[in-house]
Every structure is written in structure tokens, then in C-alpha cells.
mmCIF file of C-alpha atoms and ligand atoms in Angstrom:
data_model
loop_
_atom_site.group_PDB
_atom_site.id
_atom_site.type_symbol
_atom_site.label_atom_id
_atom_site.label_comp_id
_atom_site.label_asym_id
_atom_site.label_seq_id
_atom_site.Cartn_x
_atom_site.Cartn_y
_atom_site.Cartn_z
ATOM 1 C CA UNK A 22 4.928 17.476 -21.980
ATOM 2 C CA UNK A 23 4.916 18.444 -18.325
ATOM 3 C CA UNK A 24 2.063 20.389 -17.246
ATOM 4 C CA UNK A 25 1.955 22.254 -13.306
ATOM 5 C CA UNK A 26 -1.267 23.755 -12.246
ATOM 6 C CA UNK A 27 -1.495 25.943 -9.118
ATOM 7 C CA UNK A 28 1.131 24.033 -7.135
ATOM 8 C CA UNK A 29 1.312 24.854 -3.641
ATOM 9 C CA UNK A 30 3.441 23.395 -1.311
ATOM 10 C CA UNK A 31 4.434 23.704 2.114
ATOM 11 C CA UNK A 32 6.828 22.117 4.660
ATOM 12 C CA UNK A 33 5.081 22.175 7.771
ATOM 13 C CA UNK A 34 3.749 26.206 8.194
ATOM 14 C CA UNK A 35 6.834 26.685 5.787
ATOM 15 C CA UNK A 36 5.108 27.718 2.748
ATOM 16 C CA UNK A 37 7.529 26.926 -0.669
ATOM 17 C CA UNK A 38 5.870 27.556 -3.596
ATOM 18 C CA UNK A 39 2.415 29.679 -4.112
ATOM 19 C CA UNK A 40 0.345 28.768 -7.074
ATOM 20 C CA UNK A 41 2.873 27.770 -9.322
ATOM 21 C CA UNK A 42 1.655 27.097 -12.620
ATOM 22 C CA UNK A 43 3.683 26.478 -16.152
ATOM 23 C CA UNK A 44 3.974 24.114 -19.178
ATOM 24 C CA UNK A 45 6.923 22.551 -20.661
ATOM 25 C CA UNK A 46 6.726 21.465 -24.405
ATOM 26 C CA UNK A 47 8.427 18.487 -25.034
ATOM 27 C CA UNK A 48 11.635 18.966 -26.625
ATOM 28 C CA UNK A 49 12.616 22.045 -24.780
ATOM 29 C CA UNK A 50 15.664 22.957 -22.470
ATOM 30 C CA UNK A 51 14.361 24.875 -19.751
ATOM 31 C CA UNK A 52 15.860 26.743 -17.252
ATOM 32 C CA UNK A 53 14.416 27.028 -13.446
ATOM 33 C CA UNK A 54 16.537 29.657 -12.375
ATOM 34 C CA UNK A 55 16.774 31.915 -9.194
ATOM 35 C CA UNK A 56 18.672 32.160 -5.670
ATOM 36 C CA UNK A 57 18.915 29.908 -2.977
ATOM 37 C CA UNK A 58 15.998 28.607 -1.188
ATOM 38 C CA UNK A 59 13.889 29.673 -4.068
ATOM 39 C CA UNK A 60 11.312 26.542 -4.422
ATOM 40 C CA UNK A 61 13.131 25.220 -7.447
ATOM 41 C CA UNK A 62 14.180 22.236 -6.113
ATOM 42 C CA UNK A 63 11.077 21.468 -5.169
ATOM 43 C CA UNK A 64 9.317 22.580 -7.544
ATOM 44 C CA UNK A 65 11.563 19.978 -10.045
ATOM 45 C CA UNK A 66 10.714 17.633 -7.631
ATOM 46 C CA UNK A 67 7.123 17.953 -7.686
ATOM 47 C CA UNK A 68 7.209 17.567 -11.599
ATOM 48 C CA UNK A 69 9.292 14.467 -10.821
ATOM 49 C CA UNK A 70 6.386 12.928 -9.419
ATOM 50 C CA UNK A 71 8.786 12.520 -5.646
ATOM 51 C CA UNK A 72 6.599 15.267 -3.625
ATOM 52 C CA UNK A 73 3.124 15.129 -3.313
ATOM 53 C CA UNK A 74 2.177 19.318 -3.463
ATOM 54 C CA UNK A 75 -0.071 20.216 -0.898
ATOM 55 C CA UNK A 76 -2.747 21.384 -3.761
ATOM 56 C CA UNK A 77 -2.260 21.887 -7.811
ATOM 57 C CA UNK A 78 -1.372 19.281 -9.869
ATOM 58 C CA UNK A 79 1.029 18.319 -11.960
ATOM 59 C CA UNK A 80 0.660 16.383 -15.346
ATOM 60 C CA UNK A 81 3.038 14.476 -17.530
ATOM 61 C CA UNK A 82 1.251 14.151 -21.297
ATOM 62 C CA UNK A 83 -2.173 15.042 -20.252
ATOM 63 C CA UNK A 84 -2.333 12.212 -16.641
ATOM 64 C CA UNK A 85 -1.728 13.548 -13.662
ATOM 65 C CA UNK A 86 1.790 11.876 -12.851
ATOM 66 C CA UNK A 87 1.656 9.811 -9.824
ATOM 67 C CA UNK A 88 -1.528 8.073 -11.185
ATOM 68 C CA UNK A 89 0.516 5.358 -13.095
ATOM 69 C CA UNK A 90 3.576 5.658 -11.245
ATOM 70 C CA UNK A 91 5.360 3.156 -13.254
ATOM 71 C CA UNK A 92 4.462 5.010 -16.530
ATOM 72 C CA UNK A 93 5.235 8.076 -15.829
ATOM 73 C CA UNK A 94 8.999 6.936 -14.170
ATOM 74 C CA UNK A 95 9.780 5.018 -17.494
ATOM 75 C CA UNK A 96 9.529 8.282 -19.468
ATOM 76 C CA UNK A 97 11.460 10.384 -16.982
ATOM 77 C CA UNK A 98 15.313 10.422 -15.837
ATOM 78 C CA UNK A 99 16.261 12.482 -12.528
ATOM 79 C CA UNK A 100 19.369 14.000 -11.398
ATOM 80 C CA UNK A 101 19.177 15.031 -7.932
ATOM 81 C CA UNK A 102 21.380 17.972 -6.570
ATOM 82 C CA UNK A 103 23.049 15.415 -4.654
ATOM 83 C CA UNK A 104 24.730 12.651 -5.825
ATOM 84 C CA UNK A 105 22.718 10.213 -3.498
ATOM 85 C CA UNK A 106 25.049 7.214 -5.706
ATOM 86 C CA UNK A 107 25.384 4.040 -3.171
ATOM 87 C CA UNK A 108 29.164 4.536 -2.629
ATOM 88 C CA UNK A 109 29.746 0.123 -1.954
ATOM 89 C CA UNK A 110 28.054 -0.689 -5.003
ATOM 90 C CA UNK A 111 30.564 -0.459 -8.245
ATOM 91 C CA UNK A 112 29.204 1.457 -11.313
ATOM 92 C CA UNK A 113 27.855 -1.115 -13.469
ATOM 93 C CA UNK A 114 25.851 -2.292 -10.321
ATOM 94 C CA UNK A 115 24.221 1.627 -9.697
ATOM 95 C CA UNK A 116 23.318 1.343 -13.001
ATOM 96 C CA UNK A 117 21.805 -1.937 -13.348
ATOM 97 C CA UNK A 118 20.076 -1.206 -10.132
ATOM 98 C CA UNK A 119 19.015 1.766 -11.711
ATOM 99 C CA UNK A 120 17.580 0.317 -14.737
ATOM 100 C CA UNK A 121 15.767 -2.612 -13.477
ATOM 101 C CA UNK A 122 14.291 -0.392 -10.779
ATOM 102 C CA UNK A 123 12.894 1.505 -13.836
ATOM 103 C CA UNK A 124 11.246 -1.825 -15.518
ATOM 104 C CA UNK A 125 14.219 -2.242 -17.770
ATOM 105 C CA UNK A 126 13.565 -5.812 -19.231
ATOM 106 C CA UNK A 127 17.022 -8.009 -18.600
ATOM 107 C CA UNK A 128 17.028 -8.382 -22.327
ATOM 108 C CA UNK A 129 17.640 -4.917 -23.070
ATOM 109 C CA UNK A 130 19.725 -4.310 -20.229
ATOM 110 C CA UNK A 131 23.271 -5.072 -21.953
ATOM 111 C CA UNK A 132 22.803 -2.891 -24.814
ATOM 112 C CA UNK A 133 21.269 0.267 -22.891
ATOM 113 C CA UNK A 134 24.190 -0.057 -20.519
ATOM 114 C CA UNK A 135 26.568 -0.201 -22.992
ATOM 115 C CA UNK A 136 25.081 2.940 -24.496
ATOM 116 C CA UNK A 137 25.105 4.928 -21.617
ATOM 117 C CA UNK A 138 28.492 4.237 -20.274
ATOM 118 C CA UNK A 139 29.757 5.010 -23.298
ATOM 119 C CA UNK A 140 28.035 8.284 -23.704
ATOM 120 C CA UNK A 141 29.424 9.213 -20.597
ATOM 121 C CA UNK A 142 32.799 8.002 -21.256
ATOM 122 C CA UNK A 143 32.781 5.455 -17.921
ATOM 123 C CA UNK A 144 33.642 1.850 -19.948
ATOM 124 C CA UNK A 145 36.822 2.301 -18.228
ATOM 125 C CA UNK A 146 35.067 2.491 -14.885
ATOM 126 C CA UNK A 147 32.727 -0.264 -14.663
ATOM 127 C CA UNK A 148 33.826 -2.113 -11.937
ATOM 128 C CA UNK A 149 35.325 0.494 -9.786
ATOM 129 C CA UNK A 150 33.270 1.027 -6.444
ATOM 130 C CA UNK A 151 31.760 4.846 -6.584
ATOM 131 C CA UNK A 152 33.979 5.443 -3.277
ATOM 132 C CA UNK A 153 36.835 5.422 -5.583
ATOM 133 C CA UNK A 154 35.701 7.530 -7.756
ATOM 134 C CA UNK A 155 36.845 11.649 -7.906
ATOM 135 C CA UNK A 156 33.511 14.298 -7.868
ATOM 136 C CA UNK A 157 33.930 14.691 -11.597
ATOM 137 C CA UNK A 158 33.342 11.116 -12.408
ATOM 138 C CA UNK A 159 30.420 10.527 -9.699
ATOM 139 C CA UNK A 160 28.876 13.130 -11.595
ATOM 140 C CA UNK A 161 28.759 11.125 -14.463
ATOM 141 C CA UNK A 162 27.845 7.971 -12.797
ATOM 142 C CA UNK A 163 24.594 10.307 -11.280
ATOM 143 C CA UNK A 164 23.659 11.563 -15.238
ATOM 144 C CA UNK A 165 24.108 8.152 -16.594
ATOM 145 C CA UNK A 166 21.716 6.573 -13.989
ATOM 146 C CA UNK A 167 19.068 9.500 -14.811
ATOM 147 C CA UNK A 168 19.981 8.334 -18.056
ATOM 148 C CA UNK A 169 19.879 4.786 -18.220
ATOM 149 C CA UNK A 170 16.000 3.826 -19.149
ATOM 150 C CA UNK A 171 16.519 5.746 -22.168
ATOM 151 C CA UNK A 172 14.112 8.194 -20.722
ATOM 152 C CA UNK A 173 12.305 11.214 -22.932
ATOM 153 C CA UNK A 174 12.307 13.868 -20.192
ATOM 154 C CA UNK A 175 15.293 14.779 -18.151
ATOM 155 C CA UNK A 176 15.106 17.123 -14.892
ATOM 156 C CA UNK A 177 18.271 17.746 -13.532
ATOM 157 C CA UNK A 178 19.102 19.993 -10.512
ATOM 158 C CA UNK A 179 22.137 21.664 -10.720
ATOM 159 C CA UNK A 180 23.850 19.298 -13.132
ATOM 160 C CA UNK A 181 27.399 20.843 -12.662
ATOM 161 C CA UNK A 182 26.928 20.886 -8.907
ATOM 162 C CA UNK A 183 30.491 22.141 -7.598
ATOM 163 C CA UNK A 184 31.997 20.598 -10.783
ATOM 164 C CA UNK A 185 34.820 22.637 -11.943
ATOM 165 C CA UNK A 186 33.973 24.671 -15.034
ATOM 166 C CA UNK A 187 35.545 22.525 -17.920
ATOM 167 C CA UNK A 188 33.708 19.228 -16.615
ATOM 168 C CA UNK A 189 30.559 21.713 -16.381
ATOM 169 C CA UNK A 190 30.989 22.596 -20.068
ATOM 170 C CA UNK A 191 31.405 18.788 -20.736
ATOM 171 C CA UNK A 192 28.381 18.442 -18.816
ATOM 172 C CA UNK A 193 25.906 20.772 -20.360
ATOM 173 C CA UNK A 194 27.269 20.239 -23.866
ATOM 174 C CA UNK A 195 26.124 16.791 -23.516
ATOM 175 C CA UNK A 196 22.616 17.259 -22.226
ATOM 176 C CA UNK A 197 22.448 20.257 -25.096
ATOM 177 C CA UNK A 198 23.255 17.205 -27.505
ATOM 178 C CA UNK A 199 20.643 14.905 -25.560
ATOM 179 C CA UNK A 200 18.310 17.778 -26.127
ATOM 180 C CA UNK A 201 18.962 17.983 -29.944
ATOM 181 C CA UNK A 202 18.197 14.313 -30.533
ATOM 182 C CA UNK A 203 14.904 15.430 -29.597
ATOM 183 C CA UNK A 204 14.940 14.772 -25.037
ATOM 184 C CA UNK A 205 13.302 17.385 -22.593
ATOM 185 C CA UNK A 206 15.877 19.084 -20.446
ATOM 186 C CA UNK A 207 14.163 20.573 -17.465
ATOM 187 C CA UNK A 208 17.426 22.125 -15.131
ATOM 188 C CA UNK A 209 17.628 23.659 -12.120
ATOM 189 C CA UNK A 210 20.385 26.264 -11.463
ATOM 190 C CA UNK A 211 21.593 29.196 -9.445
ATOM 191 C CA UNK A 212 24.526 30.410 -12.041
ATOM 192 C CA UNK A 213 24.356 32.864 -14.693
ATOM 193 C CA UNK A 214 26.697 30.805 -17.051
ATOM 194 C CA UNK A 215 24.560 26.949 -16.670
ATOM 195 C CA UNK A 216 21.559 29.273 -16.979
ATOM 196 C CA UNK A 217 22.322 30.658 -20.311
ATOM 197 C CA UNK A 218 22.444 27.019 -21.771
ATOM 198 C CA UNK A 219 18.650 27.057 -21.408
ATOM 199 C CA UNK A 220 16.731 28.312 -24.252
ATOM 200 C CA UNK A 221 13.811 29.266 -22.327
ATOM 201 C CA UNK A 222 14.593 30.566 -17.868
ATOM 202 C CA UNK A 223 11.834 30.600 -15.753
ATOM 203 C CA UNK A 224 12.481 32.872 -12.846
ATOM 204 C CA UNK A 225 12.039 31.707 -9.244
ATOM 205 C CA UNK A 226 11.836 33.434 -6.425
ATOM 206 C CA UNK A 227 10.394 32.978 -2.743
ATOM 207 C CA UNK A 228 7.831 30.509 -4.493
ATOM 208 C CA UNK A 229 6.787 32.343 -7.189
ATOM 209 C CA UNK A 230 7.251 32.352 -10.698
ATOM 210 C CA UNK A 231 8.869 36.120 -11.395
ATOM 211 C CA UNK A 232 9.853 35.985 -14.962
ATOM 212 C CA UNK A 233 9.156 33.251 -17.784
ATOM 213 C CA UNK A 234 12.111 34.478 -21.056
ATOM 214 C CA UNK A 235 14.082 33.017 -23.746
ATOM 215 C CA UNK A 236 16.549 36.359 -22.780
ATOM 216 C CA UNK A 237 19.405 36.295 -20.578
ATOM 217 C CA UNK A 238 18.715 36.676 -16.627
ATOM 218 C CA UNK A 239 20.299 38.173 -13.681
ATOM 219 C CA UNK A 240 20.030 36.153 -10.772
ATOM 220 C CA UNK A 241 21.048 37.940 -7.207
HETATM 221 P P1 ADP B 16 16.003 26.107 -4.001
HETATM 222 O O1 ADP B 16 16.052 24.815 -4.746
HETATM 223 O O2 ADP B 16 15.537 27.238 -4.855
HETATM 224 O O3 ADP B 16 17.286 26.422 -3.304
HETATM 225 P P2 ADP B 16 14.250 24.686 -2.171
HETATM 226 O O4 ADP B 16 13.137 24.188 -3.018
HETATM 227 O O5 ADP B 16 15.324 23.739 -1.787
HETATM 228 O O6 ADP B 16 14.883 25.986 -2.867
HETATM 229 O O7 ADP B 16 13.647 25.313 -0.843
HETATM 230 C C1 ADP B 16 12.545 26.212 -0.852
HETATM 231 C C2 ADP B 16 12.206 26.570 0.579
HETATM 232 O O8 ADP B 16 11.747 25.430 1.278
HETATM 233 C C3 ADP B 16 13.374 27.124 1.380
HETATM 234 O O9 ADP B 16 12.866 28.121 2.234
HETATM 235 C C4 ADP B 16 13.856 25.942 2.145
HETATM 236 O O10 ADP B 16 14.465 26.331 3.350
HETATM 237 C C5 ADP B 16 12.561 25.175 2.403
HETATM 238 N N1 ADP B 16 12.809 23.721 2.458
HETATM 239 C C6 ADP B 16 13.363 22.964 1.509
HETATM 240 N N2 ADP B 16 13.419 21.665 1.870
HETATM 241 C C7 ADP B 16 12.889 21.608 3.111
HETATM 242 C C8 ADP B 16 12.651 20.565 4.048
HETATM 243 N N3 ADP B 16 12.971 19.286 3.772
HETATM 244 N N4 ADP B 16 12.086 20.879 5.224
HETATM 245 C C9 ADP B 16 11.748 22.152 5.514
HETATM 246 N N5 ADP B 16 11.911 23.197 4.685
HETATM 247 C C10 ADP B 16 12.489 22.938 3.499
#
């Protein structure tokens, strides 16, 4: 369970979010949802313990998150809204980077790898360098290395990106079934039709939480 109390944050005299404060159950598949330049991203990166708000806090099962670093990164997988993938290394290297970076022990590494490539249908693309890859497919590279430690909370900012819409269907029908087998989707998005995956949309806008709905939203 993630936990935000009276987050503000600002860049510089920019101001971003204003007392932002909302819990997330475990299990759920959440929605951050509003227009550009919102706060969402950083309000998903707040939760993902990789900003430091300028008050507020936010907690992941009850400790505030950047206490035990290492703890709280074991439980959580992150999919930035860029792909941010090291384009010399070749996938099975991102992702072994990835996991050991995350306190993987080597002796679990070969069957969590195997898992994950396989859930994201990349056995085929192993040892191909992420430069060769197309946008689709570094897309998948970027989910399995949120992916990868097995983790019990996912946040993931705009997970179909510029992806066209079949791969984005592929995309959110897989975190829906990640979400099933019992993971916390957290997602950040700007479109109507990734939005409506979420069960439950919380409305952003200009720092604020404007709405908090399991209903459909407009977003303009
Ligand atoms: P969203 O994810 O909803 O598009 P962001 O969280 O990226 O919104 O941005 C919220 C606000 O903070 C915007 O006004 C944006 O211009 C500003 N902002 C975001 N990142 C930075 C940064 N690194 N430096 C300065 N201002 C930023």
C-alpha cells in the first residue's frame, strides 16, 4: 500500500504539486490521469521514492519510503515515460543489470529472467543490442526491467508511450493480467482510452488532485 500525505513539491519557485494527498490499496489499478504538465509525473515519481517532495510524505506499507531504500526498491518496479534503456548493452544485459541492481541474488537470476522475457515475448531477442531494436520492442525491454525483481507494485508512466494502438492493447492487457495475479498498477496517462483500463482515475490538474472515480473521465 502506497500512502501520500500533503506532498508539495516545487522546482525552483515552480510550484508542481500542492498538498497532494491519496492512498493506494494494494492490488488496485489506478489511474493518474490529466493534461500535460499536470504534476503526474512527478507525483509517480515521488511515490517511487526518486524525488524527495519539498514537504508531505510518502509511505510504502506504513515506512516512509526512502527510509530503507533497499526495501522499499525490492517491492517496487518503475517504468519511466522514457525509455532511458542503455542502447550498447544487449537485452539480457539491461536486464541482468536491472535485477542485480535490485538485490536479485545470482541464484535466482536465471529463472526470473527466464520468466520475464518470456512474459514479454523477448526470448528471441536476448542478445540483440537495444539500438537494434524497433519502439515497440524497447517498450517491452523498459516493462520487463520494471518487471524483473518480481516486484508487488508497479508505477508506470505512460506505458504505451507513442506505441501504436494494437501494441498499446498488448501492453495494458498484460499489466491488467499482472494486476489480476494480485500486483499494484499505479499508471500515469494523458489518453481517454489507457485511462479507462484503470479501475479507479485520479484526476490531476495544475498540482492538484480534481477528481478521485471509478467512472469514466474527460481529460482536456
Ligand atoms: P505531467 O506528468 O502531468 O505532464 P510533470 O509532473 O511532468 O507533469 O510537470 C509538472 C510541472 O512541473 C510542469 O509545469 C512542468 O513544466 C514542471 N516540471 C517538470 N519537470 C521539471 C523540471 N525538471 N524542472 C522544472 N520544471 C519541471
Amino acid at each position: 500500500m502506497i500512502n501520500v500525505q500533503h506532498l508539495d513539491f516545487y522546482y525552483g519557485n515552480t510550484q508542481a504539486l500542492y498538498d497532494v494527498s491519496v492512498e493506494l490499496p494494494q492490488g488496485s489499478i489506478t489511474g493518474l490521469i490529466g493534461p500535460n504538465g499536470a504534476g503526474k509525473s512527478t507525483l509517480m515519481r515521488c511515490m517511487a521514492g526518486l524525488e524527495i517532495p519539498t514537504s508531505g510524505d510518502v509511505l510504502l506499507d506504513g515506512l516512509p519510503i526512502l527510509d530503507n531504500p533497499r526495501d522499499s526498491f525490492s517491492k517496487l518496479g518503475y517504468l519511466p515515460d522514457f525509455f532511458g534503456l542503455p542502447d550498447g548493452l544487449s537485452v539480457i544485459q539491461c536486464l541482468t543489470y536491472a535485477a542485480k541492481s535490485r538485490g536479485i541474488p545470482d541464484a535466482r537470476l536465471p529463472d526470473l529472467l527466464l520468466e520475464t522475457v518470456r512474459l514479454l515475448n523477448l526470448e528471441h531477442k536476448l542478445y540483440a543490442k537495444v539500438s537494434d531494436l524497433s519502439r515497440g520492442q524497447k517498450q517491452r525491454v523498459a516493462i520487463a526491467r520494471a518487471l524483473v525483481n518480481n516486484p508487488s507494485i508497479i508505477l508506470a508512466d505512460e506505458p504505451t508511450g507513442a506505441l501504436d494502438t494494437k501494441t498499446g492493447e498488448q501492453i495494458m492487457e498484460l499489466l491488467t493480467e499482472l494486476n489480476r495475479e494480485g500486483k499494484t498498477i499505479i499508471m500515469v496517462t494523458h489518453e481517454p482510452e489507457i485511462a479507462d483500463y484503470a479501475t479507479r482515475k485520479i484526476v490531476i490538474r495544475d498540482g492538484e488532485i480534481t477528481a478521485d472515480t471509478t467512472e469514466s473521465v474527460r481529460i482536456d
